[in-house]
Coordinates of N, CA and C in Angstrom, one line a residue:
Chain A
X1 N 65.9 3.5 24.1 CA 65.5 2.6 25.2 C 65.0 3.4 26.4
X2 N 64.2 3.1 27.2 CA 64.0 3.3 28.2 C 64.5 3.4 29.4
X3 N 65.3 3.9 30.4 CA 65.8 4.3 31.6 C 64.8 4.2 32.6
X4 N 65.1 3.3 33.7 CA 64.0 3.6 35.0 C 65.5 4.3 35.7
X5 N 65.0 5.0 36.9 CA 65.6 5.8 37.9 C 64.9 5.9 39.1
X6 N 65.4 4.9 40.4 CA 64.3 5.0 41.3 C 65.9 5.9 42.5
X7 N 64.6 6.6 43.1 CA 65.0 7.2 44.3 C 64.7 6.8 45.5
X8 N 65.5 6.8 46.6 CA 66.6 7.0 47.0 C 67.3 5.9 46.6
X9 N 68.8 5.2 46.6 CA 69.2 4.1 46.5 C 69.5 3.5 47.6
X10 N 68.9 4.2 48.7 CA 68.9 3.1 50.1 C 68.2 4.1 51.3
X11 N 67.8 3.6 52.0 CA 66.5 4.5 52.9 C 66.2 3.8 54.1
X12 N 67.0 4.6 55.5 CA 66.8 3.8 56.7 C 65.2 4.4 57.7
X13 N 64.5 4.0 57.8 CA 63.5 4.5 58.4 C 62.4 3.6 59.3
X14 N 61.9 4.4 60.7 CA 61.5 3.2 61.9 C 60.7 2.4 61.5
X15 N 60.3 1.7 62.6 CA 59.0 0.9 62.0 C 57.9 2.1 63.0
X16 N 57.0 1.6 62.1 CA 55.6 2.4 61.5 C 55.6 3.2 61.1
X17 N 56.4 3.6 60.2 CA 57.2 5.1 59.4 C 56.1 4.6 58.1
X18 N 55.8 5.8 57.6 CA 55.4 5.9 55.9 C 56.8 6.2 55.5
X19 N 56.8 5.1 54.4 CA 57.8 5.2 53.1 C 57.8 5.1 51.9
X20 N 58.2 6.0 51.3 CA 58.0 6.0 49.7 C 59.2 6.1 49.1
X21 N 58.9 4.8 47.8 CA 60.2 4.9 46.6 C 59.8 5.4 45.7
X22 N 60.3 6.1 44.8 CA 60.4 6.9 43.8 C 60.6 5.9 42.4
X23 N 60.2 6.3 41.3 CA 61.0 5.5 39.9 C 60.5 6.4 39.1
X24 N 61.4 6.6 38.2 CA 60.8 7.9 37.0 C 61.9 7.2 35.7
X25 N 60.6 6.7 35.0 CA 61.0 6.6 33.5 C 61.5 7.9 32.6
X26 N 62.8 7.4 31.7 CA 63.1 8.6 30.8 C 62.1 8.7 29.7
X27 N 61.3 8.3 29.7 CA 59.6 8.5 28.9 C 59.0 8.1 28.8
X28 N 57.4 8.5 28.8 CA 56.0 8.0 29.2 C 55.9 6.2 28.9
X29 N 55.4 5.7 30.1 CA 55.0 4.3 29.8 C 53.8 4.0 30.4
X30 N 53.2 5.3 30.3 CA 51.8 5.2 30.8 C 51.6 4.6 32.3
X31 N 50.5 3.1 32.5 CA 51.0 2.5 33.8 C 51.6 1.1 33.7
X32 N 52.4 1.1 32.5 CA 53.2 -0.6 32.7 C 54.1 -0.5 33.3
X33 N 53.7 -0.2 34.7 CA 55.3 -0.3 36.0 C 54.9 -1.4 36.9
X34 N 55.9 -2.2 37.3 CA 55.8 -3.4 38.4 C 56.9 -3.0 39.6
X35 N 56.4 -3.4 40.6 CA 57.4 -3.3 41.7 C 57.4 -5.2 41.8
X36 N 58.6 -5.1 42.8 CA 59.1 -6.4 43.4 C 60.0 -5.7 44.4
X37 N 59.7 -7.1 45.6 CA 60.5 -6.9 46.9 C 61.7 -8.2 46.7
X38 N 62.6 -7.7 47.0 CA 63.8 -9.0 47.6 C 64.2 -8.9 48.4
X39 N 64.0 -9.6 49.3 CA 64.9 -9.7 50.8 C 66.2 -10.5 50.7
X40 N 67.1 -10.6 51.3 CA 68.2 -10.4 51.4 C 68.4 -12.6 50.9
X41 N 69.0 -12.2 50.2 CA 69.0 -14.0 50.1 C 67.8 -14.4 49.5
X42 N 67.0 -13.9 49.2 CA 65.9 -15.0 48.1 C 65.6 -14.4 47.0
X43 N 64.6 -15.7 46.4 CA 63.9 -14.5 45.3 C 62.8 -13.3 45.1
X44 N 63.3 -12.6 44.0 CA 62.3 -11.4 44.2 C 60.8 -12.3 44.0
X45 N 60.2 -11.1 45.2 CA 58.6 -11.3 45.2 C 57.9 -10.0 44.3
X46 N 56.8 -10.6 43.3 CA 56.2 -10.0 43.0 C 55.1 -9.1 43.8
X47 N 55.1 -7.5 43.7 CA 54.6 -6.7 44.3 C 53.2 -6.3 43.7
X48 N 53.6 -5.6 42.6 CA 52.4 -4.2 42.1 C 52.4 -4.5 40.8
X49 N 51.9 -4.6 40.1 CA 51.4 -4.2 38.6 C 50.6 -3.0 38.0
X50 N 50.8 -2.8 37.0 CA 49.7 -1.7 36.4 C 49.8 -0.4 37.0
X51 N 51.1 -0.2 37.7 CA 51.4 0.7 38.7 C 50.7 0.9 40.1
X52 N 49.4 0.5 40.2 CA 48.6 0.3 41.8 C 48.0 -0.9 41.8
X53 N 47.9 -1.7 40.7 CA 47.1 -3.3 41.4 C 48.3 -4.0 41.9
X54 N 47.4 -4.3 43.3 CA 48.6 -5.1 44.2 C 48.0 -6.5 44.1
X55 N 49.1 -7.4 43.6 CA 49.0 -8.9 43.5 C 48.5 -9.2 44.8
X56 N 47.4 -10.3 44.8 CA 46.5 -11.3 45.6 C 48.4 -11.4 46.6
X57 N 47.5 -11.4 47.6 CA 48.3 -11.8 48.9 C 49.4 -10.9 49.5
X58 N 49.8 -9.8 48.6 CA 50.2 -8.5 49.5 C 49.6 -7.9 50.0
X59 N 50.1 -7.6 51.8 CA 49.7 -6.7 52.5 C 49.3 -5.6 51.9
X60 N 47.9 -4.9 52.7 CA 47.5 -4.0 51.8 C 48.3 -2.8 52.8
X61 N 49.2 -2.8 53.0 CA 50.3 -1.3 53.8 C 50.8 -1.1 52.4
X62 N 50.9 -2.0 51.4 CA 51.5 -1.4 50.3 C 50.6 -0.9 49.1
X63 N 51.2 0.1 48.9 CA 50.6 1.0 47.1 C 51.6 1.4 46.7
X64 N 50.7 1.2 45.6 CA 51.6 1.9 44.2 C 50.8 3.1 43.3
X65 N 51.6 4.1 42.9 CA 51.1 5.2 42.3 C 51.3 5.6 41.0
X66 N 50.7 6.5 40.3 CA 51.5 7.4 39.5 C 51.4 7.0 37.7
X67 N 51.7 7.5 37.3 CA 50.9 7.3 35.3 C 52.1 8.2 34.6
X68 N 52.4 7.3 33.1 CA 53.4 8.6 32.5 C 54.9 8.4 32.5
X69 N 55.5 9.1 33.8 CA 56.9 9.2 33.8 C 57.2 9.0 35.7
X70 N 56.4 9.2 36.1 CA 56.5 9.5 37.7 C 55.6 8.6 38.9
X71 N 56.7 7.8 39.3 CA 55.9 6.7 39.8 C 56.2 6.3 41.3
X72 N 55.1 5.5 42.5 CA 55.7 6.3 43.7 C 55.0 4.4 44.3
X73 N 56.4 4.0 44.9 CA 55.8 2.7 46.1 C 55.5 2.9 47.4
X74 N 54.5 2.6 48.0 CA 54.7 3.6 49.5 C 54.3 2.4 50.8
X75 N 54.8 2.4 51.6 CA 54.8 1.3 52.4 C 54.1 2.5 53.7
X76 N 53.0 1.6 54.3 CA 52.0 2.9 54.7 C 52.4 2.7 56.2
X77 N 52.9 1.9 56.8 CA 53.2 1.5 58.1 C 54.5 0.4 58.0
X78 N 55.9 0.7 58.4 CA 56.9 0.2 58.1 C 57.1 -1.1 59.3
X79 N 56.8 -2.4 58.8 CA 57.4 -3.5 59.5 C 58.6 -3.9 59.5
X80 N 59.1 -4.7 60.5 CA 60.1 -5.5 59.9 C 60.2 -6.2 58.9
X81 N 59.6 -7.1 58.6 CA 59.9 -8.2 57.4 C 60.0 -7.1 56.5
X82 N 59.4 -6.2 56.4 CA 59.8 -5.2 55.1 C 61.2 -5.2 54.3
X83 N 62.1 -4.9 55.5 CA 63.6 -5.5 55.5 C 64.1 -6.0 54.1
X84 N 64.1 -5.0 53.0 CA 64.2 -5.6 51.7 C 65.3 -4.9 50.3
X85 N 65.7 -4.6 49.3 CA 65.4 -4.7 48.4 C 64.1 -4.2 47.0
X86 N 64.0 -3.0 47.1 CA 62.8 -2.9 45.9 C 63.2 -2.7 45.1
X87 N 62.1 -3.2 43.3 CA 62.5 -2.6 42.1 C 61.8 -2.6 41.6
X88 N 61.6 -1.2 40.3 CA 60.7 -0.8 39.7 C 61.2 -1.5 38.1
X89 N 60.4 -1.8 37.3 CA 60.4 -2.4 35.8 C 59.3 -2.2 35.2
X90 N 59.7 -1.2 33.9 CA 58.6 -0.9 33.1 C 58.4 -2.0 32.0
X91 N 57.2 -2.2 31.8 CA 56.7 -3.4 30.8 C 56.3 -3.1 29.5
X92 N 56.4 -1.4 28.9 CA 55.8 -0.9 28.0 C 56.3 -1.0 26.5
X93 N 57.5 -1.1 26.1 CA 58.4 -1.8 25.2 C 59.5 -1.9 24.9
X94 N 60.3 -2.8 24.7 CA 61.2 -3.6 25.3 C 62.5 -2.5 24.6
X95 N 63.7 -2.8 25.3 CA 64.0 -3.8 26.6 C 63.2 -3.1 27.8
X96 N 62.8 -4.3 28.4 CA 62.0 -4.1 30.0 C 62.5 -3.2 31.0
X97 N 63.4 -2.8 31.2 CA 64.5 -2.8 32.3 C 63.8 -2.5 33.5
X98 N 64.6 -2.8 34.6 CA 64.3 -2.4 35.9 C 65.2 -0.8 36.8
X99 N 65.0 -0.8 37.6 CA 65.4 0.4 38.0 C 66.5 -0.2 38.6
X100 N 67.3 0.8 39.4 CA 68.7 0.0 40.2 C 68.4 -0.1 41.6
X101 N 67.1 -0.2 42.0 CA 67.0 -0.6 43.5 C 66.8 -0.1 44.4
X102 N 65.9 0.0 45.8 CA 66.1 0.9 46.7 C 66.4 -0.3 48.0
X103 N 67.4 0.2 49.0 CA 67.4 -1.3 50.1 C 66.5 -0.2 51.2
X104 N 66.3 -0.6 51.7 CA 65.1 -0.2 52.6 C 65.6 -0.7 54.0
X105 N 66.1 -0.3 55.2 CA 66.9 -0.7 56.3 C 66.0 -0.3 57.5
X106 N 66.3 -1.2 58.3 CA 65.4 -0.4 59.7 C 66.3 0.7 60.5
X107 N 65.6 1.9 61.1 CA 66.3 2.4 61.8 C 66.7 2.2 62.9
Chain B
X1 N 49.4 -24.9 41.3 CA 50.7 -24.4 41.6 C 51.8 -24.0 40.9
X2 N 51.9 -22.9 40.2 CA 53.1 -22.6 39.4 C 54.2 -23.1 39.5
X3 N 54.8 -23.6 38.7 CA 56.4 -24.0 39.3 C 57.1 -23.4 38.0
X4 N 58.7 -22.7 38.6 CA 59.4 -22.9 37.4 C 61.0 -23.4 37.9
X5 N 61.1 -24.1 37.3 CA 62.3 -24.9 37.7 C 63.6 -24.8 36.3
X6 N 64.6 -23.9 36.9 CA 65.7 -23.7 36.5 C 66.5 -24.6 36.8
X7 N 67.5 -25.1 35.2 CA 68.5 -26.2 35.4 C 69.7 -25.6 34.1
X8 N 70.6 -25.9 34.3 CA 71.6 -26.1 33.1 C 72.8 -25.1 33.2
X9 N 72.8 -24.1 34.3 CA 73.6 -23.2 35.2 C 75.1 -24.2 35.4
X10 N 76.0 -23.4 35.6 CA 77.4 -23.9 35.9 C 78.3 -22.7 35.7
X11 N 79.6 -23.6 35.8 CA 80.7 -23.0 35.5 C 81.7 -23.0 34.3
X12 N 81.9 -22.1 33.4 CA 82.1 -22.1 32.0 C 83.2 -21.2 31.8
X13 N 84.0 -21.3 31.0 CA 85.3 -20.4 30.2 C 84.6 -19.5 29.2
X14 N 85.3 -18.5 29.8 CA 84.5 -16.8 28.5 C 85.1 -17.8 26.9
X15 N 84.1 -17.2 26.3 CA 83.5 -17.7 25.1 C 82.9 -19.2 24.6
X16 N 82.4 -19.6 25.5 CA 81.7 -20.9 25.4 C 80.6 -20.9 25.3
X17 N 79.7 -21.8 25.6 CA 78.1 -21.8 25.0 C 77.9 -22.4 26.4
X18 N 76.7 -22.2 26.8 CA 75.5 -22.9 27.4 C 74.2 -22.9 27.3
X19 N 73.5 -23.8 27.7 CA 72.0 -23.6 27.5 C 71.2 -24.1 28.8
X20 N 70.3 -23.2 29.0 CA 69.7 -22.6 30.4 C 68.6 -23.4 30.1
X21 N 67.5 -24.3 30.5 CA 66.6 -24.5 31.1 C 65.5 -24.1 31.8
X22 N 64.3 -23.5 31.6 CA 63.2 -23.7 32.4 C 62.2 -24.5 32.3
X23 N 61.6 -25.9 32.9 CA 60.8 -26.9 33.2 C 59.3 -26.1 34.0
X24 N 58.4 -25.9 33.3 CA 57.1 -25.1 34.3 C 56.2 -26.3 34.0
X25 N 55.5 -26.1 35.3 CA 54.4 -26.7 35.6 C 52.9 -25.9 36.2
X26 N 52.0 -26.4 36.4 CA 51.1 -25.7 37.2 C 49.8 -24.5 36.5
X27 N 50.3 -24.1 35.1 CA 49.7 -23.5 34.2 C 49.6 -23.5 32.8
X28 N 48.9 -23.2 32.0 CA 48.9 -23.8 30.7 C 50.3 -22.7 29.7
X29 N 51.0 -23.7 29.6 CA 52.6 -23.1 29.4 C 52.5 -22.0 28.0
X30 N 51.7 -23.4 26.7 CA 51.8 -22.5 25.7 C 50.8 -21.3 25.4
X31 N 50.0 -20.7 26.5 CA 49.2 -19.2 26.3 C 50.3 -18.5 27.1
X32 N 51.3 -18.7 27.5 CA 52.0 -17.9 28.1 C 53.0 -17.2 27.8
X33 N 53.7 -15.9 27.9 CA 54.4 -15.6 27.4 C 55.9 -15.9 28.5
X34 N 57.0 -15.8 28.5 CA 58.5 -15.9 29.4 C 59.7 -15.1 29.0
X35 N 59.9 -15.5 30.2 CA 61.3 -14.1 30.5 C 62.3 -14.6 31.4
X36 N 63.3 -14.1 31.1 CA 64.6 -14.4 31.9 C 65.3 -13.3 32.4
X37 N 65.4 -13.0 33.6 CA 65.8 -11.9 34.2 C 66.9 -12.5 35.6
X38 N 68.1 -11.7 35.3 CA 69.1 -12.4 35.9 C 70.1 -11.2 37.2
X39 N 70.7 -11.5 37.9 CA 71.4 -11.0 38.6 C 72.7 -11.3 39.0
X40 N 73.5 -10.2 39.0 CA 75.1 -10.9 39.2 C 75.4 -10.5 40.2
X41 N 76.5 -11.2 41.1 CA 76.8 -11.2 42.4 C 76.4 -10.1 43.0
X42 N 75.8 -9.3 43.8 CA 76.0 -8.4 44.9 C 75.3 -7.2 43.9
X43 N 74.6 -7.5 42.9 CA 74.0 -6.1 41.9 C 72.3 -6.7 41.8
X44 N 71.7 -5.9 41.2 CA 70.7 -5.5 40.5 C 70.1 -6.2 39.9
X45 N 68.1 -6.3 39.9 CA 67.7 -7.2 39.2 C 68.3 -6.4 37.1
X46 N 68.6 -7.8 36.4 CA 68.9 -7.5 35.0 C 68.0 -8.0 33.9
X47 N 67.4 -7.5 33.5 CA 66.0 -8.1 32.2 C 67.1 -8.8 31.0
X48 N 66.6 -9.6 30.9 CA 67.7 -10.5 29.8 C 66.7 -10.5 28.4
X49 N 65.7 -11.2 28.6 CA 65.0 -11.8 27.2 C 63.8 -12.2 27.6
X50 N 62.7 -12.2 26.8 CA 61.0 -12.2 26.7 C 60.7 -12.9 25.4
X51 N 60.0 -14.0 25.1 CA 59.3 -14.9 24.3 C 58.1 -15.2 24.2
X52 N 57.3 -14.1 23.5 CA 55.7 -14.3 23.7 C 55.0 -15.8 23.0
X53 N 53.8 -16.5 24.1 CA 53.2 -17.1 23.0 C 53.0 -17.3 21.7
X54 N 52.5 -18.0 21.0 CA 52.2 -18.7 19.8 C 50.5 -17.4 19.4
X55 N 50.1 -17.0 20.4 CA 49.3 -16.2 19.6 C 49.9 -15.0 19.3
X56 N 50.5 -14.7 19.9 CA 51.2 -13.3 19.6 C 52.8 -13.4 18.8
X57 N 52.3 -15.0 17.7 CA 53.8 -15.0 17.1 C 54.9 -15.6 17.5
X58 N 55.1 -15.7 18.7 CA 56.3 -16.4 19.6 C 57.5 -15.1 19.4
X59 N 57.1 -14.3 19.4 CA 58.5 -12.9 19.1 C 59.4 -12.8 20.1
X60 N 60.3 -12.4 20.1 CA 61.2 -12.3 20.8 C 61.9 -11.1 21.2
X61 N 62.7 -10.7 22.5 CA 63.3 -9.5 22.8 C 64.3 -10.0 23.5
X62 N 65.4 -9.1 23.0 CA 66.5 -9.3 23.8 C 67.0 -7.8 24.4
X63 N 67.8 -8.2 26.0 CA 68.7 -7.0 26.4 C 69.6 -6.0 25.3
X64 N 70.0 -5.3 25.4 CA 71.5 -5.3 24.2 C 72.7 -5.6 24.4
X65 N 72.6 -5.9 26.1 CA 73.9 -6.5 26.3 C 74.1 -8.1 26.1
X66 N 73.1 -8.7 25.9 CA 72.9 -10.2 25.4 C 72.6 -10.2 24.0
X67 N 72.0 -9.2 23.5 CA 71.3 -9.4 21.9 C 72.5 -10.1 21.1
X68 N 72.6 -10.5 20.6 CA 73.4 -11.4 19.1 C 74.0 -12.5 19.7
X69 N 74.0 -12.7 21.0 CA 74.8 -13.5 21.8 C 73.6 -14.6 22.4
X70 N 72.6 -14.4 22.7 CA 71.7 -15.3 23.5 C 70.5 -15.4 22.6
X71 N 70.1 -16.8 23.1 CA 68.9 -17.1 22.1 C 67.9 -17.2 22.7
X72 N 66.6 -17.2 23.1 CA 65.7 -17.2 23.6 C 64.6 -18.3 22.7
X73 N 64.4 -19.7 22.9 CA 62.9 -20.2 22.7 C 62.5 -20.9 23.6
X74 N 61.4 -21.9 23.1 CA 60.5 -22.3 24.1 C 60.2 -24.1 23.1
X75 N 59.5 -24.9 24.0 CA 58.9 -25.9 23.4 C 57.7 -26.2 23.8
X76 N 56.7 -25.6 23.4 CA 55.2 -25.9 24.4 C 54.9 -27.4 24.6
X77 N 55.5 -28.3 23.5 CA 55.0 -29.5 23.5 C 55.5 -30.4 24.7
X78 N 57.1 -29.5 25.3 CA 57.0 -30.3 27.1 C 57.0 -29.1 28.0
X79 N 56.7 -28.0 27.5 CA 56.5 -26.7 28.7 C 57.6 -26.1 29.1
X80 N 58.8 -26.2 28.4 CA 59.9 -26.0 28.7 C 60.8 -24.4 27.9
X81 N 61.3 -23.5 28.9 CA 61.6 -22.4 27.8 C 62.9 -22.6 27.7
X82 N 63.9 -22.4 27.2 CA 65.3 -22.2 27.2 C 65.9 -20.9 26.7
X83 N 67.1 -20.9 27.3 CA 68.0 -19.4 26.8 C 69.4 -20.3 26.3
X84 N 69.7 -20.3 25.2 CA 71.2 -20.1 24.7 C 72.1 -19.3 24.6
X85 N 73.3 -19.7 25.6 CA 73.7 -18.7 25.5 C 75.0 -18.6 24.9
X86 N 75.6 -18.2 24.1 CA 76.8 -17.9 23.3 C 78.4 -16.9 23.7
X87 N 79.4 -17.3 23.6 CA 80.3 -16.3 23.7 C 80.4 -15.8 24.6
X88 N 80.2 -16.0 25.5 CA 79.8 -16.1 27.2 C 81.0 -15.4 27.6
X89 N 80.6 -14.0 28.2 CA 82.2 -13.1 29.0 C 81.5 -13.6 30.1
X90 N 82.8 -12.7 31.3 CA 82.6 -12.6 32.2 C 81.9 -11.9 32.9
X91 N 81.2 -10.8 32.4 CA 79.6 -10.1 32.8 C 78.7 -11.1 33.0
X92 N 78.9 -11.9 32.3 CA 77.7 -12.7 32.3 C 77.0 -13.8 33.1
X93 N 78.4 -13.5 34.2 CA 78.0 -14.3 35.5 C 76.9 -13.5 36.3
X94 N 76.2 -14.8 36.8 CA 75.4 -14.6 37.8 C 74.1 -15.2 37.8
X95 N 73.0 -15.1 38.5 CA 72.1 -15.8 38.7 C 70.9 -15.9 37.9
X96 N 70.5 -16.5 37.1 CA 69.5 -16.8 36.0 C 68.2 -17.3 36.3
X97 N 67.0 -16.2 36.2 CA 66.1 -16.7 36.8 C 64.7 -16.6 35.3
X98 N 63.9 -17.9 35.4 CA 63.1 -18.1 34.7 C 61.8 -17.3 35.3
X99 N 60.9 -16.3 34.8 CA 59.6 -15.7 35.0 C 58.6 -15.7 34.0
X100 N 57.7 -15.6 34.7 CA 56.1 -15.7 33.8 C 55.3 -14.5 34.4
X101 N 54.0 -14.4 33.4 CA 53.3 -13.7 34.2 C 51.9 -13.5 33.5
X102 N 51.9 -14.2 32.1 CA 50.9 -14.1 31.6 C 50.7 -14.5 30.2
X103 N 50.0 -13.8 29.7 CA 49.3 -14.3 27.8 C 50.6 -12.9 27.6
X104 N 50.3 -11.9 27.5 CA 51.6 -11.0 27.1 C 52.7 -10.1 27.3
X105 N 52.2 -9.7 28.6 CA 52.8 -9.0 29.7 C 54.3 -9.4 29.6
X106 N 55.3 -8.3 30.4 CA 56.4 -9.0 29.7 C 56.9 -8.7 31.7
X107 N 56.0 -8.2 32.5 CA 56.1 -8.6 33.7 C 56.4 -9.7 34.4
X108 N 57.0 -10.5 35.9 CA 57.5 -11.5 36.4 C 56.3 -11.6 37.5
X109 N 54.9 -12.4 37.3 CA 54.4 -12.6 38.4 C 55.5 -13.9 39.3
X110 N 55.5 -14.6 38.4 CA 56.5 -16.0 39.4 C 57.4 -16.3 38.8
X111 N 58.2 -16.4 39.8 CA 59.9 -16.7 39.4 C 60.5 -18.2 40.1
X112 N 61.0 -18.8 39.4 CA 62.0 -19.8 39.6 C 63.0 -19.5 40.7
X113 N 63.4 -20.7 41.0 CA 65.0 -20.8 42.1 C 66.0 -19.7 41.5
X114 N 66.4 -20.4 40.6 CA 67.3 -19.2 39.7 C 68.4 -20.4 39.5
X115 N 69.0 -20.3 38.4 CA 70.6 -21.0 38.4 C 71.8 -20.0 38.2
X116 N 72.9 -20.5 38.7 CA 74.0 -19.8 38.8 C 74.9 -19.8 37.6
X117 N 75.0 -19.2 36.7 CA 75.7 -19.2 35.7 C 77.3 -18.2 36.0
X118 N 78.5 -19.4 35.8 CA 79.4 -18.6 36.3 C 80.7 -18.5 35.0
X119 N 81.0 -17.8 34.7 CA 81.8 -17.7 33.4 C 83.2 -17.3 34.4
X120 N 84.3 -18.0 34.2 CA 85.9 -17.8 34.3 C 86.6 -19.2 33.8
X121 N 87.9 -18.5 33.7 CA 88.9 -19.2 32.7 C 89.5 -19.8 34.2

């Protein structure tokens, strides 16, 4: 099975800060990575696909990177509402799993 | 408008059965493949189970922490997916969320409310 592993598991940083989460598969899944945001009490929002196509209607402060084993979320100007919850989940074959999360805190 | 609407959640004694519900609307149900991905109190999203369309066979995937224990189908003819679920510990609480995302992708573009599945004696 496949292992996601995202870094850091929690990360306080200002607003308009560049931020980046980490996720590294324990082996190649080419680019079937998805991010999702959860804020605190709802459901997760669909982020990123294919490792950089960002779903219709996210801010474009967010990208997604990276092919293989090594994969990078990067929030390019840190708002509030960001205020969340991320997770990486590979789609390449099963089980899916997701990573264990990064919370993302304002400074 | 997508919808997916989770029902059949409660409160259950370890080793008992339930069966989970998802009602979608808004998209054509049977090109689609579904997934149930769940969360327990205060943790992590958890990938449960994936049921591809009828073109791709209707196959099925389970976690390993659910495999032999939960069932995963679908009924295109009211749009409706279900998970059964068996022998139910106490892991197995927590919040049950119905997702889609496409013809095979085993990705969550849209997710449901979620129902609360709570297992204790």
């Amino acid at each position: 099975d496949i292992q996601m592993t995202q870094s850091p598991s929690s990360l306080s940083a200002s607003v308009g800060d560049r931020v980046t989460i980490t996720c590294r598969a324990s082996q190649g899944i080419t680019n079937n990575l998805a991010w999702y945001q959860q804020k605190p009490g709802k459901v997760p929002k669909f982020l990123i696909y294919a490792a950089s196509t960002l779903q219709s209607g996210v801010p474009s402060r967010f990208s997604g990177s990276g092919s293989g084993t090594d994969f990078t979320l990067t929030i390019s100007s840190l708002q509030p509402e960001d205020v969340a919850t991320y997770y990486c989940q590979h789609y390449d074959t099963a089980p899916y799993t997701f990573g264990q999360g990064t919370k993302l805190e304002i400074k | 408008e997508v919808q997916l609407v989770e029902s059949g959640g409660g409160l259950v004694q370890p080793g008992r059965s339930l069966r989970l519900s998802c009602t979608a609307s808004g998209f054509p149900f049977g090109d689609y493949a579904m997934s149930w991905v769940r969360q327990a109190p205060g943790k992590g999203l958890e990938w449960v189970s994936f049921i591809r369309n009828k073109a791709y066979g209707g196959s099925t995937e389970y976690a390993a922490s659910v495999k032999g224990r939960f069932t995963i189908s679908r009924d295109d003819s009211k749009s409706i997916a279900y998970l059964q679920m068996n022998n139910l510990r106490t892991e197995d609480t927590a919040v049950y969320y119905c997702t889609t995302s496409g013809a095979r992708l085993a990705y969550s573009s849209y997710w449901g409310q979620g129902t609360l599945v709570t297992v204790s004696s």
